[in-house]
Short mmCIF file of C-alpha atoms and ligand atoms in Angstrom, two decimals:
data_model
loop_
_atom_site.label_atom_id
_atom_site.label_comp_id
_atom_site.label_asym_id
_atom_site.label_seq_id
_atom_site.Cartn_x
_atom_site.Cartn_y
_atom_site.Cartn_z
CA MET A 1010 -34.85 -34.14 16.74
CA SER A 1011 -32.40 -31.36 15.97
CA ILE A 1012 -29.62 -30.95 13.79
CA ALA A 1013 -26.81 -29.22 15.63
CA SER A 1014 -24.09 -27.67 13.30
CA ALA A 1015 -22.73 -24.09 13.05
CA PRO A 1016 -24.04 -21.87 9.93
CA MET A 1017 -21.11 -21.41 7.24
CA ALA A 1018 -19.07 -18.37 8.27
CA PRO A 1019 -21.17 -15.05 6.68
CA PRO A 1020 -19.11 -13.40 4.13
CA LYS A 1021 -16.58 -10.42 5.06
CA PRO A 1022 -19.24 -7.48 5.30
CA ILE A 1023 -18.63 -4.75 2.41
CA PRO A 1024 -19.73 -1.17 3.55
CA ALA A 1025 -20.61 1.13 0.81
CA LEU A 1026 -21.97 4.72 0.61
CA ALA A 1027 -23.89 6.50 -1.85
CA ARG A 1028 -24.29 10.20 -2.58
CA ARG A 1029 -25.52 12.51 -4.90
CA ALA A 1030 -24.21 13.57 -7.90
CA GLY A 1031 -25.84 14.38 -11.18
CA ALA A 1032 -28.91 13.30 -13.12
CA LEU A 1033 -29.12 9.50 -14.06
CA LYS A 1034 -28.84 8.75 -17.77
CA GLY A 1035 -28.95 5.83 -19.98
CA ARG A 1036 -30.41 2.58 -21.15
CA VAL A 1037 -29.69 -0.62 -19.03
CA ARG A 1038 -30.90 -4.26 -18.51
CA VAL A 1039 -30.80 -5.62 -15.23
CA PRO A 1040 -30.38 -9.32 -14.66
CA GLY A 1041 -32.63 -12.12 -14.92
CA ASP A 1042 -35.66 -12.49 -12.85
CA LYS A 1043 -34.85 -14.68 -9.70
CA SER A 1044 -38.24 -16.30 -9.01
CA ILE A 1045 -37.73 -17.41 -12.93
CA SER A 1046 -34.57 -18.61 -12.79
CA HIS A 1047 -35.19 -20.92 -9.91
CA ARG A 1048 -37.94 -22.30 -11.66
CA ALA A 1049 -36.33 -22.80 -14.77
CA LEU A 1050 -33.58 -24.83 -13.15
CA MET A 1051 -35.91 -26.87 -11.21
CA LEU A 1052 -38.38 -28.11 -14.06
CA GLY A 1053 -34.89 -28.62 -16.05
CA LEU A 1054 -34.10 -31.24 -13.48
CA LEU A 1055 -37.57 -32.48 -13.44
CA ALA A 1056 -37.85 -33.04 -17.48
CA VAL A 1057 -35.89 -35.63 -19.26
CA GLY A 1058 -33.15 -34.33 -21.64
CA GLU A 1059 -31.54 -31.21 -22.01
CA THR A 1060 -33.38 -27.66 -21.07
CA ARG A 1061 -31.48 -24.66 -22.38
CA ILE A 1062 -32.19 -21.57 -20.33
CA GLU A 1063 -30.80 -18.32 -21.40
CA GLY A 1064 -30.17 -14.85 -19.12
CA LEU A 1065 -30.51 -16.82 -16.06
CA LEU A 1066 -30.04 -14.93 -13.15
CA GLU A 1067 -26.36 -15.86 -12.21
CA GLY A 1068 -26.82 -14.73 -8.79
CA ALA A 1069 -25.68 -16.72 -5.27
CA ASP A 1070 -29.37 -17.68 -4.42
CA VAL A 1071 -29.70 -19.16 -8.11
CA VAL A 1072 -26.47 -20.96 -8.40
CA ALA A 1073 -26.96 -22.61 -4.67
CA THR A 1074 -30.44 -23.86 -6.89
CA ALA A 1075 -28.00 -25.11 -9.56
CA ARG A 1076 -25.77 -26.85 -7.32
CA ALA A 1077 -28.54 -28.59 -5.63
CA CYS A 1078 -29.80 -29.70 -9.15
CA GLY A 1079 -26.63 -31.16 -9.72
CA ALA A 1080 -26.62 -33.15 -6.31
CA LEU A 1081 -30.18 -34.52 -7.33
CA GLY A 1082 -28.84 -36.14 -10.34
CA ALA A 1083 -29.34 -33.36 -13.04
CA VAL A 1084 -26.03 -32.22 -15.09
CA VAL A 1085 -25.87 -28.33 -14.79
CA GLU A 1086 -23.72 -26.27 -17.13
CA ARG A 1087 -22.90 -23.07 -18.30
CA GLY A 1088 -22.04 -22.74 -21.84
CA GLY A 1089 -19.73 -20.43 -23.33
CA ASN A 1090 -22.34 -18.24 -24.49
CA GLY A 1091 -23.74 -17.82 -21.34
CA ALA A 1092 -26.70 -20.26 -21.53
CA TRP A 1093 -27.02 -22.95 -18.96
CA ASN A 1094 -27.91 -26.34 -20.14
CA VAL A 1095 -29.81 -28.90 -17.85
CA HIS A 1096 -29.66 -32.48 -18.42
CA GLY A 1097 -32.54 -33.48 -16.52
CA VAL A 1098 -33.47 -36.96 -14.81
CA GLY A 1099 -37.42 -36.75 -15.00
CA VAL A 1100 -40.02 -37.09 -12.33
CA GLY A 1101 -39.74 -39.69 -10.23
CA SER A 1102 -36.14 -40.44 -10.84
CA LEU A 1103 -34.25 -37.94 -8.78
CA LEU A 1104 -30.90 -39.34 -6.90
CA PRO A 1105 -30.37 -39.40 -2.94
CA PRO A 1106 -27.99 -36.27 -2.62
CA ASP A 1107 -24.62 -37.33 -1.22
CA GLN A 1108 -24.01 -33.68 0.23
CA VAL A 1109 -25.99 -31.29 2.40
CA LEU A 1110 -28.14 -28.82 0.07
CA ASP A 1111 -27.10 -25.50 1.21
CA PHE A 1112 -29.29 -22.95 -0.26
CA GLY A 1113 -27.15 -19.71 1.34
CA ASN A 1114 -29.80 -16.94 1.88
CA ALA A 1115 -32.65 -18.27 -0.47
CA GLY A 1116 -36.13 -18.94 0.74
CA THR A 1117 -37.38 -19.56 -2.66
CA GLY A 1118 -34.97 -22.40 -3.45
CA THR A 1119 -35.54 -23.88 -0.26
CA ARG A 1120 -39.03 -24.03 0.05
CA LEU A 1121 -39.37 -25.21 -3.96
CA MET A 1122 -36.74 -27.79 -3.37
CA LEU A 1123 -38.56 -29.05 -0.31
CA GLY A 1124 -41.33 -29.42 -2.66
CA VAL A 1125 -39.93 -31.24 -5.09
CA VAL A 1126 -37.78 -33.36 -2.70
CA ALA A 1127 -40.78 -34.34 -0.78
CA GLY A 1128 -42.32 -36.21 -4.04
CA HIS A 1129 -39.53 -38.62 -4.38
CA PRO A 1130 -38.44 -41.53 -1.96
CA ILE A 1131 -35.44 -39.76 -1.04
CA GLU A 1132 -33.80 -38.20 1.69
CA ALA A 1133 -32.15 -34.92 1.95
CA THR A 1134 -30.56 -32.33 4.49
CA PHE A 1135 -31.60 -28.76 3.58
CA ASP A 1136 -29.59 -25.88 5.20
CA GLY A 1137 -28.82 -22.30 4.76
CA ASP A 1138 -26.70 -18.98 6.28
CA GLU A 1139 -27.97 -17.31 9.33
CA SER A 1140 -30.84 -15.61 8.05
CA LEU A 1141 -32.21 -18.83 6.31
CA ARG A 1142 -32.00 -20.58 9.34
CA GLN A 1143 -34.28 -17.94 10.95
CA ARG A 1144 -37.31 -18.15 8.34
CA PRO A 1145 -40.60 -20.00 8.81
CA MET A 1146 -40.55 -23.52 6.93
CA ARG A 1147 -43.69 -24.95 8.77
CA ARG A 1148 -45.94 -23.31 5.98
CA VAL A 1149 -44.41 -25.81 3.43
CA LEU A 1150 -43.58 -28.58 5.61
CA ASP A 1151 -47.13 -28.72 6.89
CA PRO A 1152 -48.90 -29.37 3.47
CA LEU A 1153 -45.84 -31.69 2.45
CA ALA A 1154 -46.35 -33.55 5.37
CA ARG A 1155 -49.89 -34.26 4.44
CA MET A 1156 -49.09 -35.15 1.14
CA GLY A 1157 -46.87 -37.98 2.79
CA ALA A 1158 -43.34 -36.68 3.20
CA GLU A 1159 -41.57 -36.75 7.04
CA VAL A 1160 -39.27 -34.17 8.48
CA LEU A 1161 -36.57 -36.62 10.15
CA ALA A 1162 -34.69 -33.72 11.94
CA ALA A 1163 -34.74 -29.94 12.33
CA SER A 1164 -34.15 -27.05 14.37
CA GLU A 1165 -36.74 -25.40 16.51
CA GLY A 1166 -40.03 -24.61 15.03
CA GLY A 1167 -39.22 -26.88 12.01
CA ARG A 1168 -36.54 -24.27 10.70
CA LEU A 1169 -33.41 -25.12 8.92
CA PRO A 1170 -30.97 -27.33 9.09
CA LEU A 1171 -33.68 -29.82 8.65
CA ARG A 1172 -33.74 -33.06 6.90
CA LEU A 1173 -36.51 -34.47 4.72
CA LYS A 1174 -37.66 -37.88 3.86
CA GLY A 1175 -39.83 -37.64 0.75
CA ALA A 1176 -42.76 -39.96 -0.06
CA ARG A 1177 -42.64 -42.90 -2.28
CA ASP A 1178 -46.06 -42.60 -3.05
CA PRO A 1179 -46.97 -38.91 -2.67
CA ILE A 1180 -51.02 -38.46 -1.82
CA PRO A 1181 -52.31 -35.84 -4.14
CA ILE A 1182 -54.36 -33.00 -1.89
CA GLU A 1183 -56.38 -29.91 -1.91
CA TYR A 1184 -54.67 -27.35 0.03
CA MET A 1185 -56.19 -24.02 1.10
CA SER A 1186 -53.40 -21.93 1.50
CA PRO A 1187 -53.24 -19.72 4.75
CA VAL A 1188 -50.67 -17.40 3.65
CA ALA A 1189 -50.61 -15.29 0.43
CA SER A 1190 -47.33 -17.07 -0.62
CA ALA A 1191 -46.17 -18.25 -4.11
CA GLN A 1192 -43.67 -20.38 -2.65
CA VAL A 1193 -46.09 -22.41 -0.77
CA LYS A 1194 -48.22 -22.82 -3.65
CA SER A 1195 -45.30 -23.89 -5.55
CA ALA A 1196 -43.99 -26.43 -3.46
CA VAL A 1197 -47.36 -28.23 -3.21
CA LEU A 1198 -47.76 -28.09 -6.89
CA LEU A 1199 -44.15 -29.18 -7.33
CA CYS A 1200 -44.53 -32.28 -4.92
CA GLY A 1201 -48.03 -32.71 -6.55
CA LEU A 1202 -46.16 -33.61 -9.79
CA ALA A 1203 -45.37 -36.72 -8.62
CA ALA A 1204 -48.37 -37.67 -7.11
CA PRO A 1205 -51.02 -39.88 -8.78
CA GLY A 1206 -54.21 -37.92 -9.55
CA GLU A 1207 -54.80 -34.27 -8.95
CA THR A 1208 -53.11 -32.14 -6.54
CA THR A 1209 -55.14 -28.44 -6.27
CA VAL A 1210 -53.75 -25.27 -4.43
CA VAL A 1211 -56.71 -22.61 -3.87
CA GLU A 1212 -55.31 -19.17 -2.70
CA ALA A 1213 -57.34 -16.22 -1.52
CA GLU A 1214 -55.29 -13.87 -3.16
CA ALA A 1215 -53.55 -14.61 -6.40
CA THR A 1216 -49.59 -14.58 -6.06
CA ARG A 1217 -47.04 -14.66 -8.60
CA ASP A 1218 -47.75 -17.39 -11.21
CA HIS A 1219 -44.50 -18.27 -12.69
CA THR A 1220 -44.73 -21.98 -11.40
CA GLU A 1221 -48.26 -22.38 -13.07
CA ARG A 1222 -46.80 -20.96 -16.40
CA MET A 1223 -43.41 -22.90 -16.41
CA LEU A 1224 -45.17 -26.04 -15.66
CA ALA A 1225 -47.38 -25.65 -18.74
CA HIS A 1226 -44.67 -24.41 -20.81
CA PHE A 1227 -42.71 -27.84 -19.94
CA GLY A 1228 -45.87 -29.71 -20.69
CA ALA A 1229 -47.63 -30.55 -17.63
CA ASP A 1230 -51.70 -30.72 -17.43
CA ILE A 1231 -52.37 -27.92 -15.16
CA ARG A 1232 -55.52 -25.97 -15.00
CA VAL A 1233 -55.93 -22.24 -13.39
CA ALA A 1234 -59.31 -20.75 -12.36
CA LEU A 1235 -60.67 -17.79 -10.88
CA HIS A 1236 -61.63 -18.33 -7.02
CA GLY A 1237 -63.43 -15.55 -5.41
CA GLU A 1238 -62.66 -11.92 -6.10
CA ARG A 1239 -58.74 -11.92 -6.35
CA GLY A 1240 -58.07 -15.75 -5.85
CA ARG A 1241 -56.83 -18.54 -8.01
CA ARG A 1242 -57.50 -22.46 -7.77
CA ILE A 1243 -54.74 -24.52 -9.52
CA THR A 1244 -54.85 -28.14 -10.30
CA ILE A 1245 -52.00 -30.01 -11.57
CA LYS A 1246 -52.28 -33.55 -12.98
CA GLY A 1247 -49.43 -35.64 -11.46
CA ARG A 1248 -46.73 -38.11 -13.03
CA PRO A 1249 -46.78 -36.19 -16.51
CA GLU A 1250 -43.28 -37.00 -18.51
CA LEU A 1251 -41.93 -33.25 -18.82
CA ALA A 1252 -40.42 -32.18 -22.06
CA PRO A 1253 -37.36 -30.44 -21.78
CA ARG A 1254 -37.63 -26.46 -22.97
CA ARG A 1255 -35.96 -23.46 -24.19
CA VAL A 1256 -36.43 -20.71 -21.48
CA ARG A 1257 -35.58 -16.98 -21.81
CA VAL A 1258 -35.70 -15.61 -18.70
CA PRO A 1259 -36.61 -11.74 -18.84
CA ALA A 1260 -35.26 -8.82 -17.06
CA ASP A 1261 -36.19 -8.99 -12.74
CA PRO A 1262 -38.49 -6.36 -11.99
CA SER A 1263 -37.63 -6.58 -8.44
CA SER A 1264 -34.02 -5.69 -9.26
CA ALA A 1265 -35.69 -2.96 -11.68
CA ALA A 1266 -37.13 -1.73 -9.02
CA PHE A 1267 -33.93 -0.24 -7.90
CA PRO A 1268 -32.50 1.83 -10.70
CA LEU A 1269 -36.10 2.90 -11.45
CA VAL A 1270 -36.85 4.46 -8.01
CA ALA A 1271 -33.41 6.27 -8.05
CA ALA A 1272 -34.52 7.79 -11.67
CA LEU A 1273 -37.39 9.08 -10.11
CA ILE A 1274 -35.87 10.98 -7.26
CA VAL A 1275 -32.93 11.94 -8.60
CA PRO A 1276 -33.69 15.33 -10.39
CA GLY A 1277 -33.08 15.54 -14.13
CA SER A 1278 -33.06 11.70 -14.55
CA ASP A 1279 -34.09 10.13 -17.50
CA VAL A 1280 -33.53 6.38 -17.85
CA ILE A 1281 -34.41 3.02 -19.95
CA LEU A 1282 -34.35 -0.45 -18.44
CA GLU A 1283 -35.07 -2.95 -21.24
CA GLY A 1284 -36.86 -6.21 -21.42
CA VAL A 1285 -38.39 -5.96 -17.82
CA LEU A 1286 -40.98 -8.38 -16.76
CA VAL A 1287 -44.58 -6.76 -16.55
CA ASN A 1288 -46.63 -9.74 -15.45
CA PRO A 1289 -49.54 -8.33 -13.33
CA LEU A 1290 -48.85 -10.35 -10.69
CA ARG A 1291 -45.52 -8.85 -10.15
CA SER A 1292 -46.52 -4.99 -11.29
CA GLY A 1293 -47.88 -3.84 -7.92
CA LEU A 1294 -44.97 -1.29 -7.62
CA LEU A 1295 -45.42 0.31 -10.91
CA VAL A 1296 -49.27 0.67 -10.29
CA THR A 1297 -48.28 2.52 -7.01
CA LEU A 1298 -45.84 4.49 -8.46
CA LYS A 1299 -47.98 5.51 -11.42
CA GLU A 1300 -50.50 6.51 -8.51
CA MET A 1301 -48.04 9.03 -7.20
CA GLY A 1302 -47.74 10.82 -10.36
CA ALA A 1303 -44.30 8.78 -11.92
CA ARG A 1304 -43.26 9.32 -15.12
CA ILE A 1305 -42.98 5.66 -16.06
CA GLU A 1306 -43.44 4.70 -20.19
CA GLU A 1307 -43.99 1.28 -20.90
CA LEU A 1308 -42.33 0.99 -24.59
CA ASP A 1309 -42.49 -1.68 -26.94
CA ARG A 1310 -44.63 -4.05 -24.66
CA ARG A 1311 -43.92 -7.72 -25.99
CA GLU A 1312 -44.65 -11.38 -25.32
CA ASP A 1313 -41.00 -13.02 -24.65
CA GLY A 1314 -40.67 -16.76 -23.41
CA GLY A 1315 -44.47 -16.86 -22.16
CA GLU A 1316 -44.03 -13.41 -20.41
CA THR A 1317 -44.89 -10.10 -20.95
CA VAL A 1318 -41.97 -7.91 -21.12
CA ALA A 1319 -41.60 -4.20 -21.82
CA ASP A 1320 -38.85 -1.17 -21.99
CA LEU A 1321 -39.71 0.97 -19.07
CA ARG A 1322 -38.69 4.65 -19.62
CA VAL A 1323 -38.44 6.45 -16.23
CA ARG A 1324 -37.99 10.28 -15.59
CA ALA A 1325 -37.46 12.21 -12.63
CA THR A 1326 -40.89 13.23 -10.98
CA MET A 1327 -42.04 14.60 -7.70
CA LEU A 1328 -44.12 12.16 -6.30
CA LYS A 1329 -47.03 12.63 -4.16
CA GLY A 1330 -48.18 10.13 -1.30
CA VAL A 1331 -51.14 7.24 -1.70
CA GLU A 1332 -52.56 4.77 0.09
CA VAL A 1333 -51.34 1.50 -1.00
CA PRO A 1334 -54.00 -1.29 -0.34
CA ALA A 1335 -53.01 -4.34 1.35
CA ALA A 1336 -54.93 -6.29 -1.61
CA ARG A 1337 -51.84 -5.03 -3.69
CA ALA A 1338 -49.28 -6.78 -1.35
CA PRO A 1339 -48.66 -10.10 -2.88
CA SER A 1340 -47.93 -8.35 -6.31
CA MET A 1341 -45.22 -6.09 -4.99
CA ILE A 1342 -44.04 -8.05 -1.70
CA ASP A 1343 -40.23 -7.54 -2.35
CA GLU A 1344 -40.46 -3.86 -3.28
CA TYR A 1345 -41.96 -2.33 0.04
CA PRO A 1346 -38.42 -1.32 1.09
CA VAL A 1347 -37.96 0.79 -2.26
CA LEU A 1348 -41.28 2.16 -2.12
CA ALA A 1349 -40.80 3.25 1.48
CA VAL A 1350 -37.69 5.07 -0.16
CA ALA A 1351 -39.44 6.65 -2.87
CA ALA A 1352 -42.07 7.70 -0.34
CA SER A 1353 -39.70 9.39 1.72
CA PHE A 1354 -38.79 11.86 -0.97
CA ALA A 1355 -42.99 12.29 -1.94
CA GLN A 1356 -44.96 15.04 -0.82
CA GLY A 1357 -47.43 14.09 1.92
CA THR A 1358 -48.16 10.86 3.54
CA THR A 1359 -47.91 7.06 1.85
CA ALA A 1360 -49.70 4.65 3.92
CA MET A 1361 -48.69 1.11 2.96
CA ARG A 1362 -51.09 -1.27 4.43
CA GLY A 1363 -50.91 -5.07 5.37
CA LEU A 1364 -47.27 -5.95 5.56
CA SER A 1365 -47.17 -8.91 7.94
CA GLU A 1366 -45.20 -11.10 5.56
CA LEU A 1367 -42.42 -8.57 5.32
CA ARG A 1368 -41.55 -9.51 8.92
CA VAL A 1369 -40.17 -12.96 7.62
CA LYS A 1370 -38.23 -12.19 4.42
CA GLU A 1371 -34.41 -11.91 4.52
CA SER A 1372 -34.49 -9.77 7.34
CA ASP A 1373 -37.42 -8.51 9.27
CA ARG A 1374 -37.88 -5.94 6.81
CA LEU A 1375 -40.48 -3.83 8.60
CA ALA A 1376 -38.15 -3.04 11.33
CA ALA A 1377 -35.17 -2.68 9.14
CA VAL A 1378 -36.86 -0.28 6.91
CA ALA A 1379 -38.37 1.42 9.71
CA ALA A 1380 -34.89 1.62 11.55
CA GLY A 1381 -33.06 3.28 8.34
CA LEU A 1382 -36.05 5.90 8.03
CA ALA A 1383 -35.74 6.99 11.35
CA ALA A 1384 -31.75 7.00 11.23
CA ASN A 1385 -31.96 9.27 7.85
CA GLY A 1386 -34.64 11.74 9.55
CA ILE A 1387 -37.88 10.71 8.11
CA GLU A 1388 -41.01 11.05 9.98
CA HIS A 1389 -42.91 7.44 10.17
CA GLU A 1390 -44.85 4.97 12.06
CA ILE A 1391 -45.63 1.36 12.05
CA ALA A 1392 -49.28 0.69 13.12
CA GLY A 1393 -49.98 -2.79 13.37
CA ASP A 1394 -49.02 -4.31 9.90
CA ASP A 1395 -49.17 -1.08 8.53
CA LEU A 1396 -45.78 1.15 7.32
CA ILE A 1397 -46.88 5.04 7.23
CA VAL A 1398 -44.31 7.52 5.84
CA HIS A 1399 -44.69 11.36 6.52
CA SER A 1400 -42.79 13.21 4.17
CA LYS A 1401 -42.29 16.67 2.75
CA GLY A 1402 -40.44 15.71 -0.36
CA ARG A 1403 -36.75 16.08 1.17
CA VAL A 1404 -34.39 13.50 3.15
CA ALA A 1405 -31.67 14.50 5.49
CA GLY A 1406 -29.66 11.32 4.79
CA GLY A 1407 -26.40 11.18 6.87
CA ALA A 1408 -27.09 7.76 8.67
CA ALA A 1409 -25.38 4.39 8.44
CA VAL A 1410 -28.13 1.63 7.88
CA ALA A 1411 -27.75 -2.07 9.19
CA THR A 1412 -28.52 -4.46 6.63
CA HIS A 1413 -29.18 -7.57 8.42
CA MET A 1414 -27.73 -10.05 5.70
CA ASP A 1415 -30.81 -8.51 3.38
CA HIS A 1416 -30.19 -7.37 -0.35
CA ARG A 1417 -33.23 -5.41 -0.86
CA ILE A 1418 -32.17 -3.20 2.47
CA ALA A 1419 -28.66 -2.73 1.24
CA MET A 1420 -29.92 -1.63 -2.11
CA SER A 1421 -32.87 0.66 -1.23
CA PHE A 1422 -30.81 2.67 1.31
CA LEU A 1423 -28.10 3.21 -1.44
CA VAL A 1424 -30.72 4.23 -3.58
CA MET A 1425 -31.95 6.82 -0.83
CA GLY A 1426 -28.34 8.09 -0.64
CA LEU A 1427 -28.50 9.30 -4.38
CA ALA A 1428 -30.75 12.00 -3.60
CA SER A 1429 -30.58 12.68 0.33
CA GLU A 1430 -28.94 16.00 1.48
CA LYS A 1431 -26.10 14.06 3.49
CA PRO A 1432 -24.65 10.70 1.85
CA VAL A 1433 -26.17 7.33 3.20
CA ALA A 1434 -24.28 4.52 4.12
CA VAL A 1435 -24.97 0.71 4.59
CA ASP A 1436 -23.08 -1.55 6.61
CA ASP A 1437 -22.81 -4.48 4.01
CA ILE A 1438 -23.42 -5.07 0.33
CA SER A 1439 -22.13 -8.64 0.14
CA PHE A 1440 -25.71 -9.78 0.05
CA VAL A 1441 -26.68 -7.85 -3.23
CA ALA A 1442 -24.83 -10.30 -4.86
CA THR A 1443 -27.72 -13.06 -4.27
CA SER A 1444 -29.95 -11.41 -6.56
CA PHE A 1445 -28.25 -8.49 -8.13
CA PRO A 1446 -24.64 -9.07 -9.17
CA GLY A 1447 -23.45 -5.78 -10.96
CA PHE A 1448 -25.86 -3.58 -8.99
CA VAL A 1449 -22.87 -0.88 -7.84
CA GLU A 1450 -21.49 -0.80 -11.41
CA LEU A 1451 -24.73 -0.51 -13.27
CA MET A 1452 -25.79 2.41 -11.32
CA LYS A 1453 -22.58 3.95 -11.76
CA LYS A 1454 -23.14 3.33 -15.60
CA LEU A 1455 -26.46 5.44 -14.88
CA GLY A 1456 -24.13 8.16 -13.34
CA ALA A 1457 -24.56 7.18 -9.45
CA GLU A 1458 -21.86 8.03 -6.97
CA ILE A 1459 -21.77 4.79 -4.83
CA GLY A 1460 -18.42 3.37 -3.45
C1 S3P B 2085 -40.85 -15.60 -4.45
C2 S3P B 2085 -42.06 -15.40 -3.55
C3 S3P B 2085 -42.26 -14.46 -2.59
C4 S3P B 2085 -41.25 -13.38 -2.84
C5 S3P B 2085 -39.77 -14.17 -2.83
C6 S3P B 2085 -39.74 -14.88 -4.42
C7 S3P B 2085 -41.31 -16.88 -5.63
O1 S3P B 2085 -42.08 -15.09 -1.47
O2 S3P B 2085 -41.02 -12.67 -1.79
O3 S3P B 2085 -38.88 -13.18 -3.29
O4 S3P B 2085 -40.08 -16.80 -6.32
O5 S3P B 2085 -41.98 -17.57 -5.22
P1 S3P B 2085 -43.44 -15.60 -0.47
O6 S3P B 2085 -44.13 -16.53 -1.41
O7 S3P B 2085 -42.98 -16.03 0.51
O8 S3P B 2085 -44.48 -14.27 -0.31
#
C-alpha cells in the first residue's frame, strides 16, 4: 500500500557566490557533530530521567530528531545556557506519536528512529522532504522486518512516506550488514535494545562507532570484537535500563572539512579549528590530505565526553594527487565532495575508489560533484564507482553549480570559489542549515568572501 501526499514545499532557494580574497586566518569552532547529536537525543529518549546534552548541533536535521523524540514521549527542552535536556521515558515505554514524524532532509534521523520505533508496539508515520523521499530505506526495513516490525504502507521501493508498526516482542537477530553503513548497524542495535536476549551486527568494514560508544556510555551491555581484517562484530544485550547521562558533543569533523580544505587551498592561510572529533573511523579525510602533503597539525589531543578531540592547525599547502583506496570510504564517506575540491587544486591525479554509496546520499553526490567539476573546467572522469580528478594545480571556476538540496555540495563548491580564478556560484545554500548553521558567517570571520 502506498501513502500518497505531496512533500512539504522546499524552502525558497538562496543562491550564493564565493570569490578569491586574502588568506584565511583565525581560530574557530565548527558546530557539534551531527551523528553524535542525533544519537544523544535518541538515547536520551530511551533512558529514564534527564539527559543533558552540551554542544548539540542545532541544525535542521537534529532539530527534526528532537521533535520526533518529543512526539514519542520525551520532554526535550533547550536551556537558557544552550544545553539541551531530554527527559526520557525508557526502553519499552515510547508513546504512539499523534503526528507524522517529519525528518526533513535527514537520513540519519530517519533510519535510526526507524530502528527505535521498530522495537516498540506502536505505529508511526515517517516522512521527509523531496530529497529524503528518494533515499533507500529497504536497507534498514529488511533487518527490522526480521526483528518483527511491519511496514503498513510505503512509497515505491519502501521509500518515505512510510508507516511502520513496531514489534510487540522484537526478535533478537544476528545480522550481517550487506552495506558498509553506520545507519543500518545503528537501526538494528537500537531495535535490539528492546529485544530479549542478544542482537548482533557483523560488518565487513568498520563504520563510525558512535552508537556503540554512546550505548556503553548510557549503561547498555554492549560488546565489540574485531571481525576479519577490517570489520567488527557488535553484540547488544536487550532490555537494559538505560541511565540518563551528560553528553558533550565534539565539533563535527565533517563540517570542519570545509574550512580545513579552504585553508589548504587559499594561499597564505593559517587557521585553527578547535575541538574537532578525531575518532579514527571519521578521520579518512585527514589521512588522505596528509598523504597529499597537507600541513595539518593536531594540537592538544585530548579525551572529551568519551571521544578523542584535537585542535587542528591548518596551513596552505600545494597538494599533490594521491590514490584513495576503497577501504577508506567508510571513514570519510561524507568528505568526498570537498576532497574532490582539494584534488582540483592539487598537482597530478587523485583517484578516489569505491564511491557507490555516494549515489544515495542527500543527492547523487557522484553525479553532482562531477557536474560541478565539469562546469568549472576541471578534467575528471567517473570509471565505474571511482572518481578520478586530473589537475594542474589551478581551477578556472566561473560557473554556477546545482546543489540538488544537498548541503555538502553547496559548501564544497563555495570552498572551491575561494581559490579559483573566477568566482563560483551555487544555486541554493538553504540546506546548509541542516548540518552547519552559521557556515557563511564562520567562513567570513576567517576572511572568506561569500555573499
Ligand atoms: C551517518 C552515517 C553515514 C553518513 C551520514 C551519517 C551516521 O551514512 O553518510 O551522514 O550518523 O550514522 P551511511 O550509514 O548510510 O553510510
